[in-house]
Each structure stands twice: as C-alpha cells, then as structure tokens.
C-alpha cells in the first residue's frame, strides 16, 4: 500500500515512538546510554586477577585455566572443555578436529557472525551457505535435507557436491542470539549423511534443548567469552567435546603442538598459539560463579520485553523455540513487511534516546569475501530477517532496574 509522503512520515514516526515506548516499558526510562550487552564484574573478578598478578602466573600456564575448564565442563555437562584465546580460535580448532580439510565444503547458515564463515576459510575449506528457519533463526534442517539430497551424491570420498565436485565435510549450526537451532533435525541429518555436527555455540552458553546444554550435541563445539557475550574473559573461547581423543588434540593444537618436556622444544605438527592465558581464565572463574543467576535474569528480561511488545501489531518479539530454553543472549524484535521499511528510523529513534539497538549482521553470502561462495538459491527467510530484525539491550542487570 502506498501512502502520500506526509502520511508515511507520520506512520513512520508513530511506529518508532511505539517501539521506543515498549522498550521503555520493558527496561525503564534512562538518562544514560544503555549498551546492547554490557559486561558485569561484581564478584570475585578483582580477587582472582590480583592473584595472577601477585603470583606472576598471568600467561599460558596457571591454575585458573584448568579451574575454568572444569567449571565449564561441570556447568554444561560436556566431558571436556579446552579454553582458548577467543571464540574464533575455538571454532577454527573445532573444525580441524571434526576433520575439515582444505578444498572441502562446510555447511554454514547464511545468518551468523562472520567468524562462522572465516574459520571454515582458515581451514582452506569453503563455506556453503544455507537457509534458516523462522522459528529458530538457525539452520532449517528440513530445507537442508531436501537441498542436500538434490545437490549431492555419495561416492567413495563421502558426500560430494555434484556441482563443484567438492566433498562436504561438516555441518555448522549456530544458535542465534542464544536460541537453540533444531537440534533433533540436525542430529538426524548428520547421522543419516555421516557428517559431523560442529556447533557454533558462541552465543548460547546457558541455553538448553530438551534439558541438555547447547554445545554438547555436536562432535565438537565452540564457545566465546568476548566482552559482549553472556560471560566474558576479556577475550576468550572454549572447545567442548565428549570425545577424549578430540579433547587431547584440542589442547595439543592450541599449545603449538609442543610435546611436553622440561626443556626441549619439540613440536610434532603445525600447531597454534590459541591457549587462554591464566589472567583471562581468572576473570572467567569469577564470571562462571554468576552465570546461572545471569541466565535467570536474562530470561526475566525477555519476559518483560515479551509483555511490552505483546499488543503491538506488526512487531513480533523473538521467543525461544519449542523444546528449548534460551539464554536470550540478545533480545530481538522482527518487523512485519509493512514496518520493515521503517527499520532505520526505529533504530535511529532508539539510539538517539540512548537505547542501543542494531540490525542483525549482513548476511554472510552478501559479504565481499563470500560473494562467490556456494549458497542455496532460495534464502527468503534469511533475507527477510536480515531486513526486519532489531536487537535490543540485553544486559542481565536490566532485569533488576525498577520500572
Ligand atoms: C562471538 C561469536 C564468535 C566468535 O567469538 P570471538 O570470541 O569474538 O572470537 C563466533 N561465532 C558467533 C556466532 C559469535 O557470536
């Protein structure tokens, strides 16, 4: 429907004001800038970091690293956790450990942070972008199954893309904004096609699917503790796995593949300097102590948003998918087609009012380095979400503000 210019401006203005009103209703009026996701250091962070400095154990050896790894394994139920320098490094290792080789193709959702694609490329492999589901905002396992049955064949090397002749060697779902992907569907497909599942669980620490933690379903998974994630170590990440061999190799590869010895420097393959420093792990140990509480608060905050947007037509608050409990890392709303054209005005209005809001990432296949990468032709849902989604302030402390 086309309105005259003046009327369009009025509608645009009203919608932006309505969204601002709902955000204010959910998290309160502010006179200072509210970031999208703010780190919080309200526990033992200072004590533990001081301990590192006082003892001199700040770098790639020290007791906090192991303590943090044990804590992560206990919290998620993964058998092994290996702490790394950042989430991108963890995902790179995870792909290597899943067996991704140069020249392979790896299935990646079109909607994700660029690291999901970059790490595939670091392996010398090629990301192959696929459609997401409107319900989970993660990979659509049904669409993927019919797509793969159309474009692949099984030959002695394994599953092969008929068009490119390249082997497909892994599926990398990403649990968008903390909402678990359709894990049942993806696991079924991964078993049927004998392809390892590598979860990019960077955003989903604390999210569960049928009661089990994200990051524990795949052969191997990656977490991130960047400054804007649910817990932070400044920079940091972790590889999760239930496989002892993979865990050993993750640690070996992340520590330059050096064979343990008191003084000799012998490396038995090309490794990486990807180990998390002790001083970062010290922060991590303190943050882990707060994690359960923060996930609860973030879920409460999501309820507040849900209530505030409930009666606004044409705008949908993104709720956790069925069978899942989300950590609601980033809250999000989706504008319907009519409102989507006003997205930038809404973003402008929120940011000017000191509520940080942003659109989602540019779809990966639209980025310059991936413009020629293989991709599903029909990715209408990803395209639509790319134009109509807005992320809203999501720090756990916003659930504590008196409204
Ligand atoms: C944050 C993030 C990463 C990478 O984490 P870093 O610690 O910033 O390297 C990877 N994938 C996704 C989806 C992320 O959100």
Coordinates of C-alpha atoms and ligand atoms in Angstrom, one line a residue:
X1 CA 0.0 0.0 0.0
X2 CA 1.4 3.5 -0.9
X3 CA 0.6 6.4 1.3
X4 CA 1.2 10.1 0.5
X5 CA 4.6 11.3 1.8
X6 CA 3.3 13.2 4.8
X7 CA 1.1 10.4 6.0
X8 CA 4.0 8.0 5.5
X9 CA 6.2 10.2 7.7
X10 CA 3.5 10.3 10.3
X11 CA 3.2 6.5 10.4
X12 CA 6.9 6.1 10.5
X13 CA 7.2 8.4 13.4
X14 CA 4.4 6.7 15.3
X15 CA 5.9 3.2 14.8
X16 CA 9.3 4.4 16.0
X17 CA 7.6 6.0 19.0
X18 CA 5.6 2.9 19.8
X19 CA 8.8 0.7 19.8
X20 CA 10.6 3.2 22.0
X21 CA 7.6 3.2 24.4
X22 CA 7.7 -0.6 24.6
X23 CA 11.4 -0.7 25.2
X24 CA 11.0 1.9 28.0
X25 CA 8.2 -0.2 29.4
X26 CA 10.4 -3.3 29.5
X27 CA 13.6 -1.8 30.9
X28 CA 12.6 1.6 32.3
X29 CA 13.4 5.2 31.4
X30 CA 17.1 6.1 31.2
X31 CA 19.2 9.2 31.2
X32 CA 22.4 7.4 30.4
X33 CA 23.4 5.3 27.4
X34 CA 22.3 1.6 27.6
X35 CA 24.6 -0.7 25.6
X36 CA 23.4 -3.8 23.8
X37 CA 25.2 -6.1 26.2
X38 CA 27.4 -4.9 29.0
X39 CA 29.9 -6.9 30.9
X40 CA 29.5 -7.0 34.7
X41 CA 32.3 -7.5 37.3
X42 CA 30.5 -7.7 40.6
X43 CA 32.0 -10.8 42.1
X44 CA 35.5 -12.3 42.6
X45 CA 37.0 -10.9 39.4
X46 CA 39.3 -8.4 41.1
X47 CA 40.5 -11.0 43.7
X48 CA 41.3 -13.7 41.1
X49 CA 43.0 -11.3 38.7
X50 CA 45.1 -9.9 41.6
X51 CA 46.1 -13.4 42.5
X52 CA 47.5 -13.9 39.0
X53 CA 49.5 -10.6 39.2
X54 CA 50.7 -11.2 42.7
X55 CA 52.0 -14.7 41.9
X56 CA 53.3 -13.9 38.4
X57 CA 51.1 -16.6 36.8
X58 CA 49.5 -14.4 34.1
X59 CA 50.1 -16.3 30.9
X60 CA 49.5 -19.7 29.3
X61 CA 50.1 -21.7 32.4
X62 CA 48.5 -21.4 35.8
X63 CA 45.7 -22.9 37.9
X64 CA 42.8 -20.7 36.8
X65 CA 42.8 -22.2 33.3
X66 CA 42.2 -25.7 34.5
X67 CA 39.7 -24.5 37.1
X68 CA 37.8 -22.6 34.4
X69 CA 37.8 -25.6 32.1
X70 CA 36.5 -27.9 34.9
X71 CA 33.8 -25.3 35.7
X72 CA 32.7 -25.1 32.1
X73 CA 32.5 -28.9 31.8
X74 CA 30.5 -29.1 35.0
X75 CA 28.1 -26.4 34.0
X76 CA 27.4 -27.6 30.5
X77 CA 27.7 -31.3 31.2
X78 CA 30.4 -31.6 28.4
X79 CA 33.0 -34.2 29.3
X80 CA 35.9 -31.9 28.2
X81 CA 36.4 -28.1 27.9
X82 CA 39.6 -26.6 26.4
X83 CA 39.9 -22.9 27.0
X84 CA 41.2 -20.8 24.0
X85 CA 42.3 -17.2 23.3
X86 CA 39.0 -16.4 21.7
X87 CA 35.8 -18.0 20.2
X88 CA 37.1 -17.7 16.7
X89 CA 40.2 -19.8 17.6
X90 CA 37.9 -22.3 19.3
X91 CA 35.8 -22.7 16.2
X92 CA 38.8 -23.0 14.0
X93 CA 40.1 -25.8 16.2
X94 CA 36.7 -27.4 16.3
X95 CA 36.5 -27.5 12.5
X96 CA 40.0 -29.0 12.2
X97 CA 39.2 -31.6 14.9
X98 CA 35.9 -32.5 13.1
X99 CA 38.1 -33.4 10.1
X100 CA 37.5 -30.4 7.8
X101 CA 40.3 -30.4 5.1
X102 CA 41.5 -27.9 2.5
X103 CA 39.2 -28.0 -0.5
X104 CA 36.1 -29.3 1.4
X105 CA 32.8 -27.5 1.6
X106 CA 31.2 -26.8 5.0
X107 CA 27.5 -26.1 5.6
X108 CA 27.0 -22.7 7.3
X109 CA 23.8 -20.7 8.0
X110 CA 23.5 -17.5 5.9
X111 CA 22.7 -15.6 9.1
X112 CA 25.7 -15.6 11.5
X113 CA 28.6 -13.6 12.7
X114 CA 31.4 -13.6 10.2
X115 CA 33.6 -15.9 12.3
X116 CA 31.4 -18.9 11.4
X117 CA 32.5 -18.5 7.7
X118 CA 36.0 -17.2 8.3
X119 CA 37.1 -20.2 10.4
X120 CA 36.0 -22.5 7.5
X121 CA 38.2 -20.5 5.2
X122 CA 41.1 -20.7 7.7
X123 CA 40.9 -24.5 7.2
X124 CA 41.3 -23.9 3.4
X125 CA 37.7 -25.1 3.0
X126 CA 34.8 -23.2 1.5
X127 CA 31.6 -22.2 3.4
X128 CA 28.3 -23.2 1.7
X129 CA 25.5 -21.0 2.9
X130 CA 22.1 -22.3 3.7
X131 CA 18.6 -21.1 4.7
X132 CA 17.5 -20.5 8.3
X133 CA 14.2 -21.3 9.9
X134 CA 11.8 -18.5 11.1
X135 CA 11.1 -20.4 14.3
X136 CA 14.7 -20.8 15.5
X137 CA 16.6 -18.3 13.4
X138 CA 19.1 -21.1 13.0
X139 CA 19.6 -23.7 10.2
X140 CA 16.5 -25.1 8.7
X141 CA 17.1 -28.9 8.9
X142 CA 14.2 -29.8 6.5
X143 CA 15.2 -27.3 3.9
X144 CA 18.8 -28.5 4.3
X145 CA 17.8 -32.1 3.9
X146 CA 16.0 -31.7 0.6
X147 CA 18.6 -29.3 -0.7
X148 CA 21.4 -31.8 0.0
X149 CA 19.5 -34.7 -1.5
X150 CA 19.2 -32.6 -4.7
X151 CA 22.8 -31.3 -5.0
X152 CA 24.9 -34.1 -3.5
X153 CA 25.8 -37.7 -4.3
X154 CA 27.6 -40.2 -2.1
X155 CA 30.8 -41.5 -3.6
X156 CA 33.8 -43.3 -2.1
X157 CA 35.2 -40.0 -0.8
X158 CA 31.9 -39.3 1.1
X159 CA 29.2 -36.8 0.5
X160 CA 30.1 -34.8 -2.6
X161 CA 28.6 -31.6 -4.1
X162 CA 27.7 -32.7 -7.7
X163 CA 28.1 -29.2 -9.0
X164 CA 31.5 -28.4 -7.6
X165 CA 32.9 -31.9 -7.1
X166 CA 34.0 -30.9 -3.6
X167 CA 33.4 -33.1 -0.6
X168 CA 31.1 -31.7 2.1
X169 CA 32.7 -32.4 5.4
X170 CA 30.7 -30.8 8.3
X171 CA 27.5 -29.0 9.2
X172 CA 28.0 -26.0 11.5
X173 CA 24.7 -24.8 13.1
X174 CA 24.8 -21.5 15.0
X175 CA 22.4 -21.0 17.9
X176 CA 21.3 -17.4 17.0
X177 CA 21.1 -14.9 19.9
X178 CA 21.1 -17.9 22.3
X179 CA 18.1 -19.7 20.7
X180 CA 18.9 -23.3 20.1
X181 CA 18.6 -24.5 16.5
X182 CA 16.5 -27.5 15.6
X183 CA 19.0 -29.9 17.1
X184 CA 16.9 -33.1 16.7
X185 CA 16.5 -32.5 13.0
X186 CA 20.1 -31.6 12.5
X187 CA 21.4 -34.5 14.5
X188 CA 19.2 -36.9 12.5
X189 CA 20.6 -35.4 9.2
X190 CA 24.2 -35.5 10.5
X191 CA 23.8 -39.2 11.3
X192 CA 22.0 -40.0 8.1
X193 CA 24.7 -38.3 6.0
X194 CA 27.5 -39.3 8.3
X195 CA 28.6 -35.7 8.6
X196 CA 29.9 -34.3 11.9
X197 CA 27.9 -31.6 13.6
X198 CA 30.1 -28.7 14.8
X199 CA 28.1 -26.3 17.0
X200 CA 28.9 -22.7 16.9
X201 CA 27.7 -22.2 20.4
X202 CA 29.4 -18.8 20.9
X203 CA 26.1 -17.1 21.8
X204 CA 24.4 -19.9 23.6
X205 CA 26.2 -20.7 26.9
X206 CA 23.4 -21.5 29.3
X207 CA 20.9 -22.4 26.6
X208 CA 19.4 -25.9 26.7
X209 CA 17.5 -28.1 24.3
X210 CA 15.3 -30.8 25.9
X211 CA 17.3 -30.1 29.1
X212 CA 20.7 -30.6 27.6
X213 CA 23.2 -27.7 27.1
X214 CA 23.9 -26.2 23.7
X215 CA 27.5 -27.1 22.7
X216 CA 27.2 -30.7 23.9
X217 CA 25.3 -32.2 21.0
X218 CA 27.9 -31.9 18.2
X219 CA 31.1 -33.9 17.8
X220 CA 32.8 -30.8 18.9
X221 CA 31.7 -27.2 19.6
X222 CA 32.9 -23.7 20.3
X223 CA 32.0 -21.1 22.9
X224 CA 33.0 -17.4 23.1
X225 CA 33.7 -15.2 26.1
X226 CA 34.2 -12.0 24.2
X227 CA 33.2 -8.8 26.1
X228 CA 29.6 -8.8 24.8
X229 CA 28.8 -12.5 25.5
X230 CA 26.9 -13.9 28.4
X231 CA 30.1 -14.2 30.4
X232 CA 33.4 -12.7 29.5
X233 CA 37.1 -13.3 30.0
X234 CA 38.1 -10.1 28.1
X235 CA 38.8 -12.3 25.1
X236 CA 38.4 -16.0 25.2
X237 CA 36.7 -19.1 24.0
X238 CA 36.5 -22.8 24.6
X239 CA 36.2 -26.1 22.7
X240 CA 33.7 -28.5 24.1
X241 CA 33.6 -32.2 23.3
X242 CA 32.7 -35.6 24.8
X243 CA 35.5 -37.3 22.9
X244 CA 38.7 -37.9 24.8
X245 CA 40.9 -38.0 21.7
X246 CA 39.4 -34.8 20.3
X247 CA 39.9 -33.1 23.7
X248 CA 43.6 -34.2 23.8
X249 CA 44.2 -32.9 20.3
X250 CA 42.4 -29.6 21.0
X251 CA 44.8 -29.0 23.9
X252 CA 47.8 -30.1 21.9
X253 CA 47.0 -28.0 18.8
X254 CA 46.1 -24.9 20.9
X255 CA 49.6 -25.1 22.6
X256 CA 51.7 -25.0 19.4
X257 CA 51.7 -28.9 19.3
X258 CA 54.6 -28.9 21.7
X259 CA 55.5 -32.3 23.2
X260 CA 55.6 -32.0 27.0
X261 CA 59.2 -31.8 28.2
X262 CA 61.0 -29.8 30.9
X263 CA 63.3 -28.0 28.5
X264 CA 63.1 -29.4 24.9
X265 CA 61.1 -27.6 22.3
X266 CA 59.8 -30.3 20.0
X267 CA 56.6 -29.8 18.1
X268 CA 55.1 -32.8 16.2
X269 CA 52.9 -30.8 13.8
X270 CA 51.9 -27.3 12.9
X271 CA 50.1 -26.1 16.0
X272 CA 48.5 -22.8 17.1
X273 CA 49.1 -20.3 19.9
X274 CA 45.4 -20.5 20.9
X275 CA 45.6 -21.2 24.6
X276 CA 43.7 -19.0 27.0
X277 CA 46.1 -17.0 29.3
X278 CA 45.7 -17.5 33.1
X279 CA 44.7 -13.9 33.7
X280 CA 41.7 -14.3 31.4
X281 CA 40.8 -17.6 32.9
X282 CA 40.8 -15.9 36.4
X283 CA 38.1 -13.5 35.1
X284 CA 36.3 -16.5 33.7
X285 CA 36.3 -18.3 37.0
X286 CA 34.7 -15.3 38.7
X287 CA 32.2 -14.9 35.9
X288 CA 31.1 -18.5 35.9
X289 CA 30.1 -18.1 39.6
X290 CA 27.4 -15.6 38.3
X291 CA 26.3 -17.4 35.2
X292 CA 23.2 -19.2 36.5
X293 CA 22.0 -16.1 38.0
X294 CA 22.5 -14.0 34.9
X295 CA 20.8 -16.6 32.7
X296 CA 17.8 -16.4 35.0
X297 CA 17.8 -12.6 34.9
X298 CA 18.2 -12.5 31.1
X299 CA 15.1 -14.8 30.9
X300 CA 13.2 -12.5 33.1
X301 CA 14.2 -9.5 31.0
X302 CA 13.0 -11.4 27.9
X303 CA 9.6 -11.9 29.7
X304 CA 9.5 -8.1 30.3
X305 CA 10.1 -7.4 26.6
X306 CA 7.6 -10.0 25.5
X307 CA 4.9 -8.4 27.7
X308 CA 5.8 -4.9 26.4
X309 CA 5.5 -5.9 22.8
X310 CA 2.6 -8.3 23.2
X311 CA -0.1 -6.0 21.9
X312 CA 1.8 -4.1 19.3
X313 CA 0.6 -5.3 15.9
X314 CA 3.1 -5.8 13.1
X315 CA 6.0 -6.3 15.5
X316 CA 7.0 -9.7 17.0
X317 CA 9.3 -10.3 20.0
X318 CA 11.5 -13.3 19.2
X319 CA 10.8 -16.1 21.7
X320 CA 12.7 -19.3 22.4
X321 CA 11.8 -22.1 20.0
X322 CA 9.9 -25.2 21.2
X323 CA 11.8 -27.8 23.2
X324 CA 14.4 -25.1 24.1
X325 CA 15.3 -22.8 26.9
X326 CA 17.2 -19.9 25.6
X327 CA 19.7 -17.8 27.5
X328 CA 18.3 -14.8 25.5
X329 CA 21.8 -13.5 24.8
X330 CA 20.4 -10.8 22.6
X331 CA 16.7 -9.9 22.7
X332 CA 15.2 -9.2 19.3
X333 CA 12.1 -8.0 17.5
X334 CA 11.0 -8.7 14.0
X335 CA 9.1 -6.1 12.0
X336 CA 6.4 -7.3 9.5
X337 CA 6.8 -6.4 5.9
X338 CA 4.9 -3.1 6.2
X339 CA 7.0 -1.9 9.2
X340 CA 10.3 -3.3 7.9
X341 CA 10.8 -0.2 5.7
X342 CA 10.8 1.9 8.8
X343 CA 13.6 -0.1 10.4
X344 CA 16.3 2.5 10.2
X345 CA 14.0 5.2 11.6
X346 CA 13.3 2.9 14.5
X347 CA 17.0 2.3 15.0
X348 CA 17.7 6.0 14.9
X349 CA 14.9 6.8 17.4
X350 CA 16.1 4.1 19.9
X351 CA 19.8 5.1 19.6
X352 CA 19.1 8.8 19.9
X353 CA 17.1 8.0 23.1
X354 CA 20.2 6.2 24.5
X355 CA 18.9 2.7 24.0
X356 CA 21.4 0.9 21.8
X357 CA 19.8 -1.1 19.1
X358 CA 21.2 -2.6 15.9
X359 CA 20.1 -4.6 12.9
X360 CA 21.5 -8.1 12.6
X361 CA 24.7 -9.0 10.7
X362 CA 24.9 -8.5 6.9
X363 CA 24.1 -12.0 5.6
X364 CA 27.3 -13.9 5.0
X365 CA 26.8 -14.6 1.3
X366 CA 26.4 -10.8 0.8
X367 CA 29.9 -10.0 2.2
X368 CA 32.6 -9.3 -0.3
X369 CA 34.8 -12.3 0.6
X370 CA 31.9 -14.7 0.3
X371 CA 30.1 -13.3 -2.7
X372 CA 31.2 -16.2 -4.9
X373 CA 30.8 -18.9 -2.3
X374 CA 28.2 -21.7 -3.0
X375 CA 24.8 -20.9 -1.5
X376 CA 21.2 -22.1 -1.6
X377 CA 19.3 -20.1 -4.2
X378 CA 16.1 -19.6 -2.1
X379 CA 17.0 -18.0 1.2
X380 CA 13.9 -15.8 1.6
X381 CA 13.7 -16.2 5.3
X382 CA 17.3 -15.2 5.9
X383 CA 16.9 -12.3 3.5
X384 CA 13.7 -11.2 5.3
X385 CA 15.2 -11.5 8.8
X386 CA 18.2 -9.5 7.5
X387 CA 16.0 -6.6 6.7
X388 CA 13.5 -6.7 9.6
X389 CA 15.2 -7.7 12.8
X390 CA 16.3 -5.4 15.5
X391 CA 18.4 -6.4 18.5
X392 CA 17.6 -4.6 21.8
X393 CA 19.6 -4.0 25.0
X394 CA 20.0 -7.3 26.8
X395 CA 22.4 -7.0 29.8
X396 CA 21.2 -9.1 32.8
X397 CA 21.2 -6.0 35.1
X398 CA 18.3 -4.5 33.0
X399 CA 16.1 -7.1 34.7
X400 CA 17.0 -5.5 38.0
X401 CA 16.0 -1.9 37.1
X402 CA 12.9 -0.7 38.8
X403 CA 10.5 0.1 36.0
Ligands
LIG1 C1 31.1 -14.1 19.2 C2 30.9 -15.1 18.1 C3 32.0 -15.8 17.6 C4 33.5 -15.6 17.9 O1 33.9 -15.2 19.1 P1 35.1 -14.3 19.4 O2 35.4 -14.7 20.8 O3 34.7 -12.9 19.3 O4 36.2 -14.7 18.5 C5 31.8 -16.8 16.7 N1 30.5 -17.1 16.3 C6 29.5 -16.3 16.7 C7 28.1 -16.7 16.2 C8 29.6 -15.3 17.6 O5 28.6 -14.6 18.0

